[in-house]
Amino acid sequence: AEICITSMDNYPLYIRSIPTQGELKFHYTVHTSLDVVEEKISGVGKALADQRELYLGLLYPTEDYKVYGYVTNSKVKFVIVVDSSNTSLRDNEIRSMFRKLHNSFTDVMCNPFYNPGDPIQSKAFDSIVSTMMVQAC
Amino acid sequence: MESLTLSDVEQKYYSELFLSCDVDNTKKVASNGKVLDLFRAAQLSNEVVHQITELCGATRLGHFGRSQFYIALKLIALAQSGLPLRVESLNSVRDLPLPRFVMGKNEQEMRHAVMFADTENQGPYFPRPPGRVQAKKVSAHEMIQPCVPTVDPQPDTTSPVVSPHQSPPTSPHAWRKHKRQASGGNVDRQPSVPGVVWPHFREAQPGPVTGDGMWSAHSPPPVQESWVSFTDTPPSSTLPMHPPSAQVITTVRTVPSAMTTNEIQRQISGYDDPWKITDEQRQYYINQFKTIQADLTGLIPGSAAKEFFTKSKLPILELSHIWELSDFDKDGALTLDEFCAAFHLVVARKNGYDLPEKLPESLMPKLIDLDDSAGVPEPAPEVGFSASPVEVTPNKSPSMPSLNQNWSELNQSNEQWETFSERSSSSQTLTQFDSNIAPADPDTAIVHPVPIRMTPSKIHMQEMELKRTGSDHTHPTSPLMAKPPELSDEAKLAATIKFPGTTVDGYSSSDSFTSDQEPISSAVNRQRSHSGTSPEGLKVVAPPPPPPRPHASHSRSSSLDMNRNFAAVPAGPQQPGVVAFPPAVPPRPLPTQTSVPHGHRSVEGDGLPAHTSTSPHQMPEQPNFADFSQFQAFAVDQPADDGENASDSGQNDVQSEERNATTVNSAKVSTPLAPPPKPVRRRLKSEDELRPDVEDLPQKSNVIATVLATQPSIPRSIGKDKKAIQASIRRNKETNTVLARLNNVIECDHQERISLEVQLEQLRPFSHL
């Protein structure tokens, strides 16, 4: 399982994988899923941006894993990749994971010492993400 | 030489000493002179020193390499502890205290003497003139470490001795770096360590444990150090402000960055919290706060804080971490408390203390707002950096500003809840109600427990309300039904006509009432109160407004209700009992009832009492029809009320017609208009059948005329034109039947829908589990 946060320019701000082996594959998956995310964002023509639209849902499933997407109002994208074998994860749980991510991300943003566009190095953020991933996997 | 195993403490200490002896900065060889001086400072006899140098191999090599130096130090330690000097014992002896050295040089002696003198005293000391210290800072400090313990009379000095020596090899360098970074304020590094004046430590240690006092002074608030590490803040200005701190600066400098927080903890386990801010510090922080933000109760915006703390020259990453720790409510701004905590952490970090992972309790900002507006404050020490209220991790920032961050979660939960409520038969008022409550921080479940927690019971409530609607409808009607018999015809009809008006009002008021978004419990109470009062014979009081949630969503049903009520009034008392009852019930009494009126009709001109006697028998089966029986009896007994009686029979006829469709509404709808025509028709039929009562006709027609006159729905053909009346009657009857059938269908569907929705609600909350 992996969590990736990319900026609006599709530049990775934060990448974290739980099984650290095979990380490259996850990176590749995330990279390809960004295309899908872009497609979904551009498709939405309405100006209103409520919670439901932020959650993009299952971007596309493959035989090995499922990719979920979430975009914030500032075009920062969150991508979660989970194993397909992990069927216990329901949509609501993924939603809650994204919510937590978003909240933690805003906390990081609130830090005046953090420059948007920098890689996220906050230990607090790391701890939250690790807890979440351990819970999920 | 054999390999030498050193403990970490020893390793660090030895390396420090080596470096101090490394006058030539070769980092490999300690100058003989210095080494020998050092050895002599160990207060060992010259022979022992000689022996040591031999053993360590320095004599062989001619110089002290690092390993030789270390071995020598260890041997010194051995010697000082009284153990025989053996090479083998180097590694075998465990828990060997570190070698202690006494100042030998004049200056050092002087300083030592000064220190000694100082240690004897217990009062606070003021900073020594800086000049003396500057030159010999390094060596003096190095030497001070071992010196001090010798002065210490306490037996338990070994532990304090050990810890301060535990200085990481790099610390002196780092420490020097800090020194350079620090502005003039740090100049006051006095060896006058002792008499340190931490008031709280003093209290903790009343005894003249100078050594301990000193160490304790060292331990915690290195914070006092580098007060003024911010270049922009003139050190001099701080000095006068914190005279006591100055000496602390000196004390701290001696052992300062060397001490890790763990040591501190260990050392001052019996003392106060190392992160505690003293009054002087706090005052200083407050003054600094004022330079940025004049209002002490106000906030410092993040950008200003960033500028300020950037001056401390700490790396951005650490500043970021400090910010995360100190911004308690995650609002991007610092309150006075938060600012003090941040400043304190910066000072600590500048002095070499590692930043804690969690905000220490003493640094936690006091929560100011405890009212609902700020949410429920959480003094949770796990300065949770998370903000997920609903989930497991505790929410760190319950105050208002954090609500913005929690909003997304709240919306999510709200959305889930709203969808749930939408799925239920709840009305728009219910969803509006939810949105009002949900925005509160879900963590503050204490504040608004009712709406969220009561979901399962809400269904029950709705069910109860549903039942009550039915009962409430029945109740008001029954007393109303009870009323008509007591009224005259006109009055009764007038009342019946007026009642729909009141019911309409009642409904409108109820609608507006429900739009007030009262909690469910109060709504139920309302229902209960109404149901309690309704049987008590209220007339003009609006009937209990039907539970808004289950019914408001069905606009048609509400109109139906109105129709029902509209029809209920003039209808016979049998309707109320049928409203909420399943269809099966009504048919039963009907045959008996229908038989009665038929009996009436057939025996109209005959002995009625015989039939009236039957009616009471049949009537008791339906308690709601008690009025009717009374009415019937009354009507039967009084031939003058034949009109009414006939109207009742007419009602019964209408009911019998509509019973198949099992609707009360139909009866209600049809009956208001039916009674007047019915008697006429019946009368006509009776005429046809019996033809005896022709003379009654004019009487009936008079009655009918009056009845018709009072009914606005019937065309006001006051004239005796029977045909016109009959035509209008027929028209009305047709519309009545159509409406009645429509009502039947809708009522059936409504009942089914309600039951299904209730079931859905029951199942819904468990679907998420």
Short mmCIF file of C-alpha atoms in Angstrom, two decimals, chain A residues 51-52 70 90 92 95-96 99-100 102-104 106-108 110-115 121-125 127-128 131 135, chain B residues 302 305-306 309-310 316-317 319-321 323-324 330 332 357 385-388 391-392 405-406 408-409 412 415-416 767-768:
data_model
loop_
_atom_site.label_atom_id
_atom_site.label_comp_id
_atom_site.label_asym_id
_atom_site.label_seq_id
_atom_site.Cartn_x
_atom_site.Cartn_y
_atom_site.Cartn_z
CA GLN A 51 -16.65 17.31 -0.44
CA ARG A 52 -18.06 14.75 -2.76
CA TYR A 70 -8.65 12.65 -4.18
CA ARG A 90 -14.43 -0.25 1.97
CA ASN A 92 -16.05 4.73 3.32
CA ARG A 95 -12.90 8.30 2.18
CA SER A 96 -12.01 8.64 5.80
CA ARG A 99 -10.18 13.06 4.96
CA LYS A 100 -7.48 12.44 7.51
CA HIS A 102 -6.44 16.28 3.96
CA ASN A 103 -6.66 17.44 7.53
CA SER A 104 -3.08 16.57 8.23
CA THR A 106 -3.80 21.45 6.03
CA ASP A 107 -2.02 21.29 9.35
CA VAL A 108 1.26 21.10 7.52
CA CYS A 110 -0.62 26.08 8.32
CA ASN A 111 2.96 25.93 9.40
CA PRO A 112 4.48 29.22 8.30
CA PHE A 113 7.82 27.58 7.93
CA TYR A 114 6.55 25.27 5.29
CA ASN A 115 6.78 26.56 1.79
CA GLN A 121 9.13 16.68 6.11
CA SER A 122 6.91 17.12 9.09
CA LYS A 123 7.36 14.38 11.60
CA ALA A 124 3.86 14.79 12.82
CA PHE A 125 2.55 14.27 9.36
CA SER A 127 3.42 9.72 12.14
CA ILE A 128 -0.16 10.23 11.14
CA THR A 131 -0.57 5.09 11.68
CA GLN A 135 -4.39 0.49 10.11
CA GLY B 302 2.29 33.00 11.14
CA ALA B 305 6.27 34.55 13.83
CA LYS B 306 8.22 33.03 11.04
CA PHE B 309 11.98 32.83 14.81
CA THR B 310 14.02 32.73 11.69
CA ILE B 316 13.95 25.63 8.97
CA LEU B 317 13.12 22.04 9.61
CA LEU B 319 11.62 25.68 13.30
CA SER B 320 8.90 23.88 11.47
CA HIS B 321 8.88 21.22 14.10
CA TRP B 323 5.90 25.41 15.20
CA GLU B 324 4.02 22.18 14.98
CA LYS B 330 -3.44 24.71 14.54
CA GLY B 332 -1.54 29.33 11.87
CA GLU B 357 8.25 14.77 20.10
CA PHE B 385 -0.94 16.50 15.07
CA SER B 386 -3.89 14.81 13.52
CA ALA B 387 -7.22 16.37 13.24
CA SER B 388 -9.55 13.56 12.62
CA GLU B 391 -11.81 8.53 13.79
CA VAL B 392 -9.62 6.99 16.38
CA GLN B 405 -10.10 21.80 9.14
CA ASN B 406 -12.57 19.45 10.57
CA SER B 408 -14.45 18.39 5.59
CA GLU B 409 -14.83 15.55 7.99
CA GLN B 412 -18.55 13.93 5.30
CA GLU B 415 -23.42 13.96 4.39
CA GLN B 416 -23.61 10.41 5.53
CA SER B 767 -25.86 -1.42 7.37
CA HIS B 768 -22.71 0.53 8.11
#
